[in-house]
Coordinates of C-alpha atoms in Angstrom, one line a residue:
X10 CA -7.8 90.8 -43.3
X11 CA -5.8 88.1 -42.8
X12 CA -7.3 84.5 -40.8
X13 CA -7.2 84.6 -37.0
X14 CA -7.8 88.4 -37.2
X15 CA -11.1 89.8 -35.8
X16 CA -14.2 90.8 -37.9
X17 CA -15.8 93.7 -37.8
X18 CA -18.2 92.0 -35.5
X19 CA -16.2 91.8 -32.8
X20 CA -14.5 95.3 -33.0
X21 CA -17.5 97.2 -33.9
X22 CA -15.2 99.4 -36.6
X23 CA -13.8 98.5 -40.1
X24 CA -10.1 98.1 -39.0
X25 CA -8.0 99.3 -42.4
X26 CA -4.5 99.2 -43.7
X27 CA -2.9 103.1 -43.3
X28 CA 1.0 104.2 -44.4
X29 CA 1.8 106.9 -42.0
X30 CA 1.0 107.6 -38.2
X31 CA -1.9 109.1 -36.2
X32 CA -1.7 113.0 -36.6
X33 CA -0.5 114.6 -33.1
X34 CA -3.5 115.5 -31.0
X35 CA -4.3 119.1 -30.2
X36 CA -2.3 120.5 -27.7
X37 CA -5.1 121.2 -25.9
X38 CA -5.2 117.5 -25.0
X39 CA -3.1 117.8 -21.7
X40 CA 0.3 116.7 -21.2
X41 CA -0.3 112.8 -22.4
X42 CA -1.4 113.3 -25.8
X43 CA 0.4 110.1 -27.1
X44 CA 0.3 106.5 -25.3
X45 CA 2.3 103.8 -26.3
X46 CA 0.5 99.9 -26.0
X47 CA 2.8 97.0 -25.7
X48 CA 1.0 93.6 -26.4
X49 CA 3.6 91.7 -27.5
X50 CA 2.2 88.1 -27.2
X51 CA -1.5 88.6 -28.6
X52 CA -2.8 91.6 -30.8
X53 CA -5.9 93.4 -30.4
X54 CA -7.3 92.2 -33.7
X55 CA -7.4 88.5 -32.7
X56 CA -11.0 86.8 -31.7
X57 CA -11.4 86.6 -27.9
X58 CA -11.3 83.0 -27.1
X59 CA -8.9 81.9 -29.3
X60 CA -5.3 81.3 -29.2
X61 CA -4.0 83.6 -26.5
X62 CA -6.5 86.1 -26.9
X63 CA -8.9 86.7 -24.1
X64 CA -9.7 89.1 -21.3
X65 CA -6.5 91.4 -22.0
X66 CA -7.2 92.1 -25.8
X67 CA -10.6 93.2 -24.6
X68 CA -9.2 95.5 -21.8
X69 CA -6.2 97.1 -24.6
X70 CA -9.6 97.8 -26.9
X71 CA -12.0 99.5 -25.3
X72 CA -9.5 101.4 -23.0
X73 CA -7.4 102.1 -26.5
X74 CA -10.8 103.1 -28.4
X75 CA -12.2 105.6 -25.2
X76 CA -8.5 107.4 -25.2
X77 CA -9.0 108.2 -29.0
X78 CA -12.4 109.3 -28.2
X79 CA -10.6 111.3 -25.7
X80 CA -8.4 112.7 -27.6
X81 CA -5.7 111.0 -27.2
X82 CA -3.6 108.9 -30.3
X83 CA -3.3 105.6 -29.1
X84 CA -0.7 103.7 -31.0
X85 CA -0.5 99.0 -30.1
X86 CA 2.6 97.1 -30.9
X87 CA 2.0 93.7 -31.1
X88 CA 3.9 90.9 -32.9
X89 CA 2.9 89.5 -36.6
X90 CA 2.3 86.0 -36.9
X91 CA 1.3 86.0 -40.8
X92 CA 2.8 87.3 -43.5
X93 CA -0.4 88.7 -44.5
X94 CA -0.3 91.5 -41.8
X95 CA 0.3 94.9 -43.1
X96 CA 2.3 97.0 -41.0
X97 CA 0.3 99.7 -39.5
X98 CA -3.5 99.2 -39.5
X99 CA -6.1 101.4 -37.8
X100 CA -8.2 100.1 -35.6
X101 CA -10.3 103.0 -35.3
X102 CA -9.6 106.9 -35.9
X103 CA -6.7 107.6 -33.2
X104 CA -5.7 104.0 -32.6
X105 CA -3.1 102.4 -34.7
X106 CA -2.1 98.7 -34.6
X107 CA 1.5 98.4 -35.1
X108 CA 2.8 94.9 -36.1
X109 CA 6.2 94.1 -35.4
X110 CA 8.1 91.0 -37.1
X111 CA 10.0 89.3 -34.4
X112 CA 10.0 85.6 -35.5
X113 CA 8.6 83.1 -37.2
X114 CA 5.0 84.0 -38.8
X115 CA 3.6 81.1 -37.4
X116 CA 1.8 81.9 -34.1
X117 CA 4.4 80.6 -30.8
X118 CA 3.6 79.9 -27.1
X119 CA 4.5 82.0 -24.6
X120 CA 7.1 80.0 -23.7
X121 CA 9.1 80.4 -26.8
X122 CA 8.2 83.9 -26.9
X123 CA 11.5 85.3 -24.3
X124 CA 14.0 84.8 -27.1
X125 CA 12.2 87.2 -29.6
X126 CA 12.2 90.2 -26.9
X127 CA 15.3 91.6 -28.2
X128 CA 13.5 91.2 -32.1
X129 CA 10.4 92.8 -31.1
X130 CA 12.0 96.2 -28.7
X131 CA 14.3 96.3 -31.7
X132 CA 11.3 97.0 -34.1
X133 CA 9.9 99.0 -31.4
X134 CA 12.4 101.1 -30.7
X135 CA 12.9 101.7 -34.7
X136 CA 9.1 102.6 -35.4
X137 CA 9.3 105.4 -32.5
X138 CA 13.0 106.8 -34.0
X139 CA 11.3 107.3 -37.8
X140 CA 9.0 110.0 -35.8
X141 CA 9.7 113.5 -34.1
X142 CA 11.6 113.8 -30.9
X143 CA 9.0 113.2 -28.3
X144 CA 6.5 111.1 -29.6
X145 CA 5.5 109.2 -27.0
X146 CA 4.3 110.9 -23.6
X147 CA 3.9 107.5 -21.6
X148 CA 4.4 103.3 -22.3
X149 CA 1.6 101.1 -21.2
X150 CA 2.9 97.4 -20.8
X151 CA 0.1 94.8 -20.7
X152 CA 1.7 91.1 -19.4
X153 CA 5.4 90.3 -18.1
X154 CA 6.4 89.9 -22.0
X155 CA 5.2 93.7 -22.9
X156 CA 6.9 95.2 -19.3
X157 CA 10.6 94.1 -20.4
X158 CA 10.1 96.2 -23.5
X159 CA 8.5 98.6 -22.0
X160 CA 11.0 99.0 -19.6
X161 CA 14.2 99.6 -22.4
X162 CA 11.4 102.0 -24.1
X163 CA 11.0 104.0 -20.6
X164 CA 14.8 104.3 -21.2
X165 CA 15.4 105.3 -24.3
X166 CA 13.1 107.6 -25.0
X167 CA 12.4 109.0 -21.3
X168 CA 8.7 108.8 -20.5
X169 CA 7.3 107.0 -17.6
X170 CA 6.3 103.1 -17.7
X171 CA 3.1 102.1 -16.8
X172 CA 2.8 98.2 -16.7
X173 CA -0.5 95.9 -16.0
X174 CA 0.1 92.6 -15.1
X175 CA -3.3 91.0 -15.6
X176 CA -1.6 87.7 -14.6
X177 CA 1.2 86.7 -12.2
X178 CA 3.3 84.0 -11.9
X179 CA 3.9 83.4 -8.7
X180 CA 0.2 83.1 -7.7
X181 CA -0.7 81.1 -10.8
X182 CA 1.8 79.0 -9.5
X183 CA 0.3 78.6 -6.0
X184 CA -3.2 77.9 -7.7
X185 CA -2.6 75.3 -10.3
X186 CA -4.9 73.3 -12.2
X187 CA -4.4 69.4 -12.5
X188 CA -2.2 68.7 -15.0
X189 CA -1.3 72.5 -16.0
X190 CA 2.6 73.3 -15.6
X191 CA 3.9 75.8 -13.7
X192 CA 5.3 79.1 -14.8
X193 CA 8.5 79.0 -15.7
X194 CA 11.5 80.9 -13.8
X195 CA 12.2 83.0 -16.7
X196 CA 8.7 84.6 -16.4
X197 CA 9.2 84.8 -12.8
X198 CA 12.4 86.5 -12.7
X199 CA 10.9 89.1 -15.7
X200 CA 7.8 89.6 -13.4
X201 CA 10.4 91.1 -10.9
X202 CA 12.3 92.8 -13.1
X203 CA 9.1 94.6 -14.7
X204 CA 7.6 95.3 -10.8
X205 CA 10.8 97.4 -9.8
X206 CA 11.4 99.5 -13.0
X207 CA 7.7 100.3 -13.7
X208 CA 6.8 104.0 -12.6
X209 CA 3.0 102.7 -12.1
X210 CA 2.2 99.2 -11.4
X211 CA -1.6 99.1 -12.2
X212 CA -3.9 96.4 -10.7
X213 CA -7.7 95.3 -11.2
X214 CA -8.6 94.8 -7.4
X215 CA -6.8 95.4 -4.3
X216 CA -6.2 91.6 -4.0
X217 CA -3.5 92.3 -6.5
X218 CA -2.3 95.2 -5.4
X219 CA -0.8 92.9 -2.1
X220 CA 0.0 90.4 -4.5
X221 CA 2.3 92.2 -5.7
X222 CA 3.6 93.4 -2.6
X223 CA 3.6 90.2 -0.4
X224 CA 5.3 88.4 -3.2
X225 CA 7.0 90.7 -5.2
X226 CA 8.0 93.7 -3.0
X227 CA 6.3 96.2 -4.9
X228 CA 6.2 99.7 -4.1
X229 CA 2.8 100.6 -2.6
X230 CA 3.3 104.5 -3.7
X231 CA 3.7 103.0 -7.4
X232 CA 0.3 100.9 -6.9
X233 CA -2.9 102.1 -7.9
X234 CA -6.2 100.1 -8.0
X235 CA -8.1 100.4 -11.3
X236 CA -11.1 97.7 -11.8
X237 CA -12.1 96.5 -15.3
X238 CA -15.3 97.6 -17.0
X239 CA -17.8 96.6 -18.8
X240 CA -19.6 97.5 -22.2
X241 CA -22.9 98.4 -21.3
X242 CA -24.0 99.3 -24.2
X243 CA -23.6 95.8 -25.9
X244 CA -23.9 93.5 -22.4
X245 CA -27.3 94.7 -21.0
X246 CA -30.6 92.6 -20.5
X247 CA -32.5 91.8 -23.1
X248 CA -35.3 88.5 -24.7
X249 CA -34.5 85.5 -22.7
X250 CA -36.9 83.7 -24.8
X251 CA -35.5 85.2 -28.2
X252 CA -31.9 84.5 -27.3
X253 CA -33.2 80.7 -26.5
X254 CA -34.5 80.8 -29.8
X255 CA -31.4 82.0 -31.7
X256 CA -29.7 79.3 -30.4
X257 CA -32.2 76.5 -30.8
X258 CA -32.5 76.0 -26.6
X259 CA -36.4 75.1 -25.5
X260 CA -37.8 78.0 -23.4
X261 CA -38.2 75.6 -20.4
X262 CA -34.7 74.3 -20.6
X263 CA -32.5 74.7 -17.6
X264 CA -29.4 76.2 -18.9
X265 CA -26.0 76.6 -17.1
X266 CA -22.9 78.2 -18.9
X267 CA -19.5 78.5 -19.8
X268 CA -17.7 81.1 -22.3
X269 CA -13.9 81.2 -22.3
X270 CA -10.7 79.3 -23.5
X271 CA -10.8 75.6 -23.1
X272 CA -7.8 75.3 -20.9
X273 CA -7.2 73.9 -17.4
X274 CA -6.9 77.0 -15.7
X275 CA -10.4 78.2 -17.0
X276 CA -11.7 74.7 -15.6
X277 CA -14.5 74.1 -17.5
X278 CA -13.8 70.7 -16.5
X279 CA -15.8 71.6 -12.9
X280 CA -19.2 72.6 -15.0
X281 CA -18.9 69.2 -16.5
X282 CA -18.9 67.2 -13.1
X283 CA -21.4 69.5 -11.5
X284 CA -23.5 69.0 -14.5
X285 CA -23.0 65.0 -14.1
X286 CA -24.1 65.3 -10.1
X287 CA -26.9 67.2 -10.2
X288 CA -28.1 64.7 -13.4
X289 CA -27.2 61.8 -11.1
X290 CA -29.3 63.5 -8.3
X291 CA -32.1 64.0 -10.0
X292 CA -32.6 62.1 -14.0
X293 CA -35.9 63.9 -14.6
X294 CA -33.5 67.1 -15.6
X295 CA -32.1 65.1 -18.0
X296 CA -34.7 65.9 -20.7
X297 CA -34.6 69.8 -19.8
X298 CA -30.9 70.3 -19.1
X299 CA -28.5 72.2 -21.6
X300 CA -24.7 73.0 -20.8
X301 CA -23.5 75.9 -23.6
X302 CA -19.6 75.8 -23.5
X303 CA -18.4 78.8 -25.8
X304 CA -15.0 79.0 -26.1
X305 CA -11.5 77.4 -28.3
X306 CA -8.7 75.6 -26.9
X307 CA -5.7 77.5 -25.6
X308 CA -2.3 77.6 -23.8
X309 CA -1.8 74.4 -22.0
X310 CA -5.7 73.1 -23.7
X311 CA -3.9 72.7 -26.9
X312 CA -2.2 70.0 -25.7
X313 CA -5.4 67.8 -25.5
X314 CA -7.6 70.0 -27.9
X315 CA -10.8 67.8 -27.7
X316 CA -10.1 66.6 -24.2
X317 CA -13.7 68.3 -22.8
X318 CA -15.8 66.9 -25.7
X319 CA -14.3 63.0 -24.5
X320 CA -14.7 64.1 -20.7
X321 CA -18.2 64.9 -21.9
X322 CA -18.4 61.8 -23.4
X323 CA -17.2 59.8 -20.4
X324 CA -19.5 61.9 -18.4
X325 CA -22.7 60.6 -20.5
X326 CA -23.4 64.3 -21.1
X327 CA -23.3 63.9 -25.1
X328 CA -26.9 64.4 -25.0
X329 CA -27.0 67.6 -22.7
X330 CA -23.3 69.7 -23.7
X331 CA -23.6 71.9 -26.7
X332 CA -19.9 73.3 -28.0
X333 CA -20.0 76.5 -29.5
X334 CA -17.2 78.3 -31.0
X335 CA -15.2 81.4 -30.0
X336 CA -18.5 84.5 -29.6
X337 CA -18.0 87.4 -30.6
X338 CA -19.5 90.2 -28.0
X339 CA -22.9 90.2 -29.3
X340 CA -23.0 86.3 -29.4
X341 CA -21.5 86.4 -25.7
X342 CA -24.7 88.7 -24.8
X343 CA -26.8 85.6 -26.6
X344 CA -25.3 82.9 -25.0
X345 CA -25.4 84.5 -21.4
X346 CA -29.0 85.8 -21.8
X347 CA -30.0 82.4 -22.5
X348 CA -28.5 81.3 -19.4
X349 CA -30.3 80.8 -16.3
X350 CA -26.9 80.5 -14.8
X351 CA -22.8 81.2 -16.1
X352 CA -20.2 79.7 -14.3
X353 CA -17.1 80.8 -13.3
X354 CA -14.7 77.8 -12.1
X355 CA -11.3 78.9 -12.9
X356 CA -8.1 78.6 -10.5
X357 CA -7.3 81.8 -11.0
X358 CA -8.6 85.3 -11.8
X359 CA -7.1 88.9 -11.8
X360 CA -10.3 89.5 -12.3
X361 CA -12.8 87.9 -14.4
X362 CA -14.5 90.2 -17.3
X363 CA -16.7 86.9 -17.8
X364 CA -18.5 87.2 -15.3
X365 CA -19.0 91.1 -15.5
X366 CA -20.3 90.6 -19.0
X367 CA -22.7 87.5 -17.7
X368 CA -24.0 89.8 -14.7
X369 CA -24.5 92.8 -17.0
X370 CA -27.0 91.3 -19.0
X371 CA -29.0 89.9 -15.9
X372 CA -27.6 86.4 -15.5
X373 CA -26.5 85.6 -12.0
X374 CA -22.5 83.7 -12.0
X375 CA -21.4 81.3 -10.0
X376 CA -17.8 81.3 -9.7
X377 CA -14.7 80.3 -7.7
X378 CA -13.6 82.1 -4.6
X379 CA -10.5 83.4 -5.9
X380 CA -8.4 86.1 -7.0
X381 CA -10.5 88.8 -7.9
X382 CA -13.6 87.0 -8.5
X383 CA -15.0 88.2 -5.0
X384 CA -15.0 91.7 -6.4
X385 CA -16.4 90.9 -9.8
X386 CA -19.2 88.8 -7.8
X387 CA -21.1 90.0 -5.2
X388 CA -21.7 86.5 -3.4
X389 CA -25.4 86.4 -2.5
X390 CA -26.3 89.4 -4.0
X391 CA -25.4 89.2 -7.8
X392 CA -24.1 85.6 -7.8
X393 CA -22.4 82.9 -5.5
X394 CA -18.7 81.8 -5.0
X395 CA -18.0 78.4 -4.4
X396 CA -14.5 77.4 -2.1
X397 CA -12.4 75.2 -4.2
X398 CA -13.7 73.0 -7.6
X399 CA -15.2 69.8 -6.2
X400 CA -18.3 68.6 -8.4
X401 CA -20.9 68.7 -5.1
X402 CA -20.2 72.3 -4.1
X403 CA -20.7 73.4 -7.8
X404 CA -23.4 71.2 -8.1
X405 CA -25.1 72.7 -5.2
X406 CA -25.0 75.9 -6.2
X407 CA -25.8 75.9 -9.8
X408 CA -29.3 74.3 -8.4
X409 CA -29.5 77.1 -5.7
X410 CA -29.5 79.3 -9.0
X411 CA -30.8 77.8 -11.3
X412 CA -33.8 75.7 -10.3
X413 CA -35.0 78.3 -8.2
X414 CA -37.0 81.0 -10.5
X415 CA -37.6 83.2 -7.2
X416 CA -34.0 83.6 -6.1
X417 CA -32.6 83.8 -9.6
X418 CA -34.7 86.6 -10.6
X419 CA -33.6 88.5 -7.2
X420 CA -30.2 87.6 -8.2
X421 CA -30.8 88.8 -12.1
X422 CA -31.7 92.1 -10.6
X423 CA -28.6 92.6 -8.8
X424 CA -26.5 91.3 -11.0
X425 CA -27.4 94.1 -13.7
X426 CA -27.0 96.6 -10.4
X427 CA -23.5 94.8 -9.7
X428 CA -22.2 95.6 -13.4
X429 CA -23.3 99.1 -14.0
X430 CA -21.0 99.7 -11.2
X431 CA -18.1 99.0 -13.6
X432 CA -17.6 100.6 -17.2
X433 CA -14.8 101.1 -19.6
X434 CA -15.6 104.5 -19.3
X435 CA -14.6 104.6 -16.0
X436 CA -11.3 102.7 -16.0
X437 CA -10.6 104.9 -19.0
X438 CA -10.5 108.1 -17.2
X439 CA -8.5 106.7 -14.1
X440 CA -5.9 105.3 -16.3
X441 CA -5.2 109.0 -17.9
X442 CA -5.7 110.4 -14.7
X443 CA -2.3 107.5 -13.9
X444 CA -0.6 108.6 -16.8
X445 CA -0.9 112.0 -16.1
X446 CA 0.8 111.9 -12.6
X447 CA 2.8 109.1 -13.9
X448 CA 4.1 111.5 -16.3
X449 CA 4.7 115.0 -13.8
X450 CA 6.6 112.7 -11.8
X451 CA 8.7 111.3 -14.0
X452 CA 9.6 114.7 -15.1
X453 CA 9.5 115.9 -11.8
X454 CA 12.6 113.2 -11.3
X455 CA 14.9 114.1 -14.3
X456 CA 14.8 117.6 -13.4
X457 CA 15.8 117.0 -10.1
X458 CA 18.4 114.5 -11.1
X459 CA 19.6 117.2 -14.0
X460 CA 19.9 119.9 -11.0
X461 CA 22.0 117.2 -9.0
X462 CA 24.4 116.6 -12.1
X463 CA 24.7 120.1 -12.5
X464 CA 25.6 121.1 -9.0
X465 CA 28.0 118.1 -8.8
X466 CA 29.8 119.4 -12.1

């Protein structure tokens, strides 16, 4: 296994190198008994909280891993960036990993990533030809990069297109962090392009869903709503004073979190200055305060890859702010059971598995009021949103968590209520469910378009 790719820690299975494809599914299966997963700019192997890797590799795993379980063969294109990467690898039994040279090795931004499309849908389009007619039954496109190959796929080999966002440009744009650039044109113009050819567009909350129609006339028929899970057998409640321990923190300590890539639009910046104001309130917490930020630097953090430990510096917070590397899911469920509190500041948020994870395993978030945070958090009940990032909002509500054992333990208990509303089990059977009528339409449309052909001949 090559560096940057995830250990069997993180996946749960022994990923391992195979020569040929995943044997066709029993036609007992249904009509989708092949998907197609485009992740062009981050592969499902890669750590969580590093590089590009985040919320989406975890949404193209678990859903991937339920539709083998499902019965469904499940095959992920992503690109290589080391040599080192063997072609085809299995992820588990029924998921393949397909990497696809398009480029240099080295790993390249998202930025540069537009001019190796036509590289990438090349190999793409090559690894589908080497099978039988009719391999694939639908396309899933995960990000703007994945829906313009997934739309020449649709094409070609005439399935339906299912495409999830996760992020969009346009309301990134309207929600910037300080000092974070905006979204290029390019990924803009792509965004619209992928909207109007996909057959589905599939959103995590209904806040997307008129996202995408407000500011990219979407479709409404081709919208459907399907919310994010949760593992709940590895995020669930468990020895606050043993996960204290693991990590070295004092029972007694008051201890407020982040986990997630270091980069402005994750703001853990805002944790940082709330942590300085309620020290500046009251010096006494000094001696039992910890701040745990988990996480690497990423996208636009990369630039200034050290630029929370100095802010932490300038903040006299040395003493209280303990770095901790990218977790892998068990060491998320450590770090957030040790928590008396996980924040959530970021700009922007399809949807926020974070703070789904955090609330699973009883710790109350707080988090910003925006994008789909709202439905992630149930403010008052399983956590609180905060309007906007300044430090003496945050500040006031990490306390009103935190340093209040009564209403954080009410909280705790509906946080864990909030969660096990959400599972990837769930979002697993709604997406087939999409496929399937995805897939009867689509068919329903070339037949009638055949019958048109033919009666104009």
């Amino acid at each position: 296994m090559s560096p940057g790719l995830v250990s069997p820690e993180w996946l749960g299975v022994v990923p391992r190198v195979v020569v040929s494809g995943v044997p066709r599914p029993r036609d007992g299966a249904g009509r989708v008994r092949r998907v197609c997963l485009l992740s062009v700019h981050t592969s499902p192997l890669e750590q969580p909280g590093t590089g590009d890797a985040g919320g989406m590799n975890v949404y193209v795993v678990q859903t991937a891993l339920r539709m083998a379980r499902r019965g469904i063969a499940v095959e992920i294109f992503t690109r290589a960036t080391s040599s080192e990467h063997q072609p085809v690898v299995e992820l588990a039994p029924g998921v393949l990993v397909r990497h696809v040279v398009a480029g240099p090795f080295e790993g390249l931004g998202k930025h540069d990533l537009p001019s190796q499309l036509c590289a990438f849908t090349a190999g793409v389009l090559r690894a589908e030809a080497r099978q039988e007619p009719g391999w694939y039954d639908v396309v899933h496109s995960h990000y703007w990069l994945s829906g313009q190959v997934g739309w020449l796929a649709r094409d070609r080999w005439g399935v339906p297109l299912v495409h999830t966002a996760h992020t969009l440009a346009r309301v990134k744009n309207a929600a910037l962090a300080e000092g974070d650039p905006p979204e290029p044109m390019v990924r803009v113009i792509g965004e619209d392009q992928v909207v109007a050819e996909s057959d589905r567009l599939v959103c995590n909350t209904d806040i997307e869903a008129r996202e995408l129609v407000d500011l990219y006339g979407a479709d409404p028929a081709r919208i459907v709503t399907i919310p994010p899970g949760v593992d709940l057998a590895r995020f669930r409640p468990g020895d606050r004073a043993a996960a204290r321990t693991r990590l070295g923190i004092p029972a007694d300590a008051v201890v407020l979190a982040f986990a997630g890539r270091i980069q402005p639009l994750k703001a853990p910046d805002v944790l940082l200055h709330a942590a300085a104001a309620l020290l500046e309130r009251d010096p006494a917490l000094r001696a039992r305060m910890v701040v745990l930020v988990a996480g690497g630097p990423s996208g636009s953090g990369l630039a200034e890859p050290t630029g929370l430990q100095q802010l932490a510096a300038r903040l006299r917070l040395d003493d209280v702010v303990r770095f901790l590397p990218p977790q892998t899911p068990d060491g998320l469920a450590t770090v957030f059971r040790a928590a008396d509190v996980v924040a959530v500041p970021s700009h922007n948020e399809s949807f926020g598995l974070v703070a789904l994870e955090a609330q699973a395993c009883g710790t109350p978030v707080v988090a910003t009021r925006v994008g789909g945070l709202p439905v992630a958090v149930a403010d008052g009940r399983s956590g609180l949103l905060v309007d906007g990032h300044r430090a003496g909002p945050w500040a006031d509500a990490l306390a009103a968590v935190a340093l209040d054992p009564a209403r954080r333990a009410a909280l705790s208990y509906e946080a864990v209520a909030h969660a096990n509303r959400f599972s990837w089990d769930r979002t697993t059977d709604a997406l087939l469910s999409t496929y399937e009528e995805a897939a009867a339409e689509f068919a329903r449309r070339q037949a009638a378009e055949l019958h048109a052909t033919a009666w104009m001949s």
